[in-house]
Short mmCIF file of N, CA and C in Angstrom, two decimals:
data_model
loop_
_atom_site.label_atom_id
_atom_site.label_comp_id
_atom_site.label_asym_id
_atom_site.label_seq_id
_atom_site.Cartn_x
_atom_site.Cartn_y
_atom_site.Cartn_z
N MET A 1 -18.95 228.36 72.84
CA MET A 1 -19.92 227.34 72.55
C MET A 1 -21.34 227.90 72.73
N ILE A 2 -22.27 227.32 72.01
CA ILE A 2 -23.65 227.82 72.00
C ILE A 2 -24.30 227.74 73.38
N HIS A 3 -24.00 226.70 74.15
CA HIS A 3 -24.66 226.57 75.45
C HIS A 3 -24.23 227.70 76.40
N HIS A 4 -23.04 228.22 76.22
CA HIS A 4 -22.62 229.36 77.04
C HIS A 4 -23.32 230.64 76.58
N GLU A 5 -23.48 230.81 75.26
CA GLU A 5 -24.18 231.97 74.72
C GLU A 5 -25.64 231.99 75.17
N LEU A 6 -26.25 230.80 75.25
CA LEU A 6 -27.64 230.69 75.68
C LEU A 6 -27.79 230.78 77.20
N GLY A 7 -26.69 230.68 77.89
CA GLY A 7 -26.74 230.69 79.35
C GLY A 7 -27.29 229.40 79.93
N ASN A 8 -27.17 228.31 79.17
CA ASN A 8 -27.66 227.01 79.61
C ASN A 8 -26.57 225.98 79.35
N VAL A 9 -25.84 225.63 80.38
CA VAL A 9 -24.73 224.70 80.20
C VAL A 9 -25.19 223.29 79.87
N LEU A 10 -26.46 222.99 80.08
CA LEU A 10 -26.98 221.66 79.76
C LEU A 10 -27.35 221.50 78.29
N PHE A 11 -27.48 222.63 77.58
CA PHE A 11 -27.86 222.56 76.17
C PHE A 11 -26.66 222.18 75.32
N HIS A 12 -26.90 221.31 74.35
CA HIS A 12 -25.89 220.98 73.35
C HIS A 12 -26.62 220.72 72.05
N ALA A 13 -25.92 220.78 70.95
CA ALA A 13 -26.53 220.64 69.63
C ALA A 13 -27.35 219.35 69.50
N HIS A 14 -26.94 218.31 70.19
CA HIS A 14 -27.67 217.03 70.12
C HIS A 14 -29.11 217.17 70.64
N CYS A 15 -29.36 218.14 71.51
CA CYS A 15 -30.72 218.39 72.01
C CYS A 15 -31.68 218.67 70.85
N LEU A 16 -31.16 219.23 69.77
CA LEU A 16 -32.02 219.54 68.63
C LEU A 16 -32.56 218.29 67.96
N ARG A 17 -31.85 217.17 68.07
CA ARG A 17 -32.37 215.90 67.54
C ARG A 17 -33.60 215.46 68.33
N HIS A 18 -33.54 215.64 69.64
CA HIS A 18 -34.69 215.30 70.48
C HIS A 18 -35.87 216.21 70.13
N THR A 19 -35.60 217.48 69.96
CA THR A 19 -36.65 218.44 69.60
C THR A 19 -37.25 218.08 68.25
N HIS A 20 -36.42 217.77 67.29
CA HIS A 20 -36.88 217.39 65.94
C HIS A 20 -37.82 216.19 66.02
N GLY A 21 -37.39 215.14 66.72
CA GLY A 21 -38.22 213.94 66.85
C GLY A 21 -39.54 214.21 67.55
N THR A 22 -39.51 215.00 68.59
CA THR A 22 -40.72 215.30 69.36
C THR A 22 -41.69 216.15 68.54
N ILE A 23 -41.18 217.15 67.81
CA ILE A 23 -42.05 217.98 66.98
C ILE A 23 -42.74 217.13 65.92
N LEU A 24 -42.00 216.22 65.30
CA LEU A 24 -42.62 215.36 64.29
C LEU A 24 -43.68 214.45 64.91
N ALA A 25 -43.36 213.85 66.05
CA ALA A 25 -44.32 212.96 66.73
C ALA A 25 -45.56 213.74 67.13
N GLU A 26 -45.37 214.93 67.66
CA GLU A 26 -46.51 215.75 68.08
C GLU A 26 -47.39 216.11 66.89
N GLY A 27 -46.78 216.24 65.72
CA GLY A 27 -47.53 216.56 64.50
C GLY A 27 -48.20 215.34 63.87
N GLY A 28 -48.02 214.18 64.49
CA GLY A 28 -48.69 212.99 63.99
C GLY A 28 -47.92 212.22 62.94
N VAL A 29 -46.65 212.54 62.76
CA VAL A 29 -45.84 211.82 61.77
C VAL A 29 -45.66 210.38 62.24
N ASN A 30 -45.76 209.46 61.30
CA ASN A 30 -45.60 208.04 61.60
C ASN A 30 -44.26 207.80 62.29
N PRO A 31 -44.25 207.04 63.39
CA PRO A 31 -42.99 206.78 64.11
C PRO A 31 -41.87 206.21 63.24
N LYS A 32 -42.22 205.38 62.27
CA LYS A 32 -41.19 204.83 61.38
C LYS A 32 -40.54 205.93 60.55
N THR A 33 -41.32 206.91 60.14
CA THR A 33 -40.78 208.04 59.40
C THR A 33 -39.84 208.86 60.28
N VAL A 34 -40.24 209.10 61.52
CA VAL A 34 -39.39 209.81 62.47
C VAL A 34 -38.09 209.04 62.65
N MET A 35 -38.18 207.74 62.82
CA MET A 35 -37.02 206.88 62.99
C MET A 35 -36.05 207.05 61.82
N GLU A 36 -36.59 207.00 60.61
CA GLU A 36 -35.75 207.11 59.41
C GLU A 36 -35.12 208.49 59.30
N ARG A 37 -35.88 209.53 59.62
CA ARG A 37 -35.33 210.90 59.55
C ARG A 37 -34.19 211.10 60.53
N LEU A 38 -34.30 210.47 61.69
CA LEU A 38 -33.25 210.61 62.70
C LEU A 38 -32.09 209.64 62.47
N GLY A 39 -32.26 208.74 61.51
CA GLY A 39 -31.18 207.82 61.16
C GLY A 39 -31.04 206.63 62.09
N HIS A 40 -32.12 206.27 62.77
CA HIS A 40 -32.07 205.13 63.67
C HIS A 40 -32.38 203.84 62.92
N LYS A 41 -31.84 202.75 63.40
CA LYS A 41 -32.12 201.44 62.84
C LYS A 41 -33.17 200.70 63.66
N ASP A 42 -33.46 201.22 64.85
CA ASP A 42 -34.36 200.56 65.79
C ASP A 42 -35.42 201.55 66.27
N ILE A 43 -36.68 201.22 66.10
CA ILE A 43 -37.78 202.10 66.51
C ILE A 43 -37.75 202.34 68.02
N LYS A 44 -37.24 201.38 68.77
CA LYS A 44 -37.16 201.51 70.23
C LYS A 44 -36.30 202.72 70.62
N THR A 45 -35.20 202.92 69.94
CA THR A 45 -34.34 204.08 70.21
C THR A 45 -35.11 205.37 69.97
N THR A 46 -35.82 205.43 68.87
CA THR A 46 -36.58 206.63 68.53
C THR A 46 -37.65 206.92 69.58
N LEU A 47 -38.42 205.91 69.92
CA LEU A 47 -39.55 206.12 70.83
C LEU A 47 -39.13 206.34 72.28
N GLN A 48 -38.10 205.65 72.72
CA GLN A 48 -37.71 205.75 74.13
C GLN A 48 -36.75 206.90 74.42
N THR A 49 -36.01 207.34 73.43
CA THR A 49 -34.96 208.33 73.68
C THR A 49 -35.19 209.65 72.97
N TYR A 50 -35.75 209.63 71.78
CA TYR A 50 -35.79 210.83 70.97
C TYR A 50 -37.15 211.47 70.80
N THR A 51 -38.19 210.90 71.34
CA THR A 51 -39.50 211.55 71.31
C THR A 51 -40.05 211.60 72.72
N PHE A 52 -40.73 212.69 73.01
CA PHE A 52 -41.29 212.90 74.34
C PHE A 52 -42.78 213.11 74.22
N ASN A 53 -43.52 212.65 75.19
CA ASN A 53 -44.97 212.80 75.22
C ASN A 53 -45.29 214.19 75.75
N THR A 54 -45.83 215.03 74.89
CA THR A 54 -46.10 216.42 75.26
C THR A 54 -47.53 216.61 75.74
N GLU A 55 -47.79 217.75 76.32
CA GLU A 55 -49.15 218.08 76.75
C GLU A 55 -50.10 218.10 75.56
N ALA A 56 -49.64 218.61 74.43
CA ALA A 56 -50.48 218.63 73.22
C ALA A 56 -50.84 217.22 72.78
N MET A 57 -49.90 216.30 72.89
CA MET A 57 -50.17 214.91 72.53
C MET A 57 -51.18 214.28 73.48
N GLN A 58 -51.05 214.57 74.76
CA GLN A 58 -52.00 214.07 75.75
C GLN A 58 -53.40 214.61 75.46
N GLN A 59 -53.47 215.90 75.16
CA GLN A 59 -54.77 216.52 74.87
C GLN A 59 -55.40 215.92 73.62
N LYS A 60 -54.60 215.67 72.60
CA LYS A 60 -55.10 215.07 71.37
C LYS A 60 -55.67 213.68 71.65
N ALA A 61 -55.02 212.91 72.52
CA ALA A 61 -55.51 211.59 72.89
C ALA A 61 -56.87 211.68 73.57
N VAL A 62 -57.04 212.67 74.44
CA VAL A 62 -58.33 212.89 75.11
C VAL A 62 -59.40 213.22 74.08
N GLU A 63 -59.07 214.11 73.15
CA GLU A 63 -60.05 214.51 72.12
C GLU A 63 -60.47 213.32 71.25
N ILE A 64 -59.51 212.51 70.85
CA ILE A 64 -59.83 211.34 70.03
C ILE A 64 -60.72 210.37 70.80
N PHE A 65 -60.40 210.15 72.06
CA PHE A 65 -61.21 209.25 72.88
C PHE A 65 -62.62 209.80 73.06
N GLU A 66 -62.74 211.08 73.35
CA GLU A 66 -64.07 211.69 73.52
C GLU A 66 -64.89 211.61 72.24
N GLN A 67 -64.24 211.82 71.09
CA GLN A 67 -64.94 211.73 69.81
C GLN A 67 -65.44 210.30 69.57
N SER A 68 -64.66 209.33 69.97
CA SER A 68 -65.07 207.93 69.75
C SER A 68 -66.27 207.58 70.61
N LEU A 69 -66.41 208.22 71.77
CA LEU A 69 -67.55 207.95 72.64
C LEU A 69 -68.84 208.57 72.08
N GLN A 70 -68.70 209.60 71.29
CA GLN A 70 -69.86 210.28 70.71
C GLN A 70 -70.35 209.62 69.44
N ALA A 71 -69.57 208.73 68.89
CA ALA A 71 -69.93 208.09 67.61
C ALA A 71 -71.05 207.09 67.79
#
C-alpha cells in the first residue's frame, strides 16, 4: 500500500481529496465550485471537512484588510 511506501501509516488516498479541496480554496476558487468538483451535495461538508485554512489564506486576508484601510 502507498502509505507503507511513504512511511506514513496515516496517509491514505482519500487524503488527496482534502488536499485538492484546500489547494482550490487557497487559490480563491468559489466554494460552490470546490463543492461540485469534490462531488458534495452540501457546502457544509466541503467547508468543514475538505478545506483547511492555510497560512497563505490567513496572509491573504491580512493583505485584503490592509488594502481596504488604505482606500
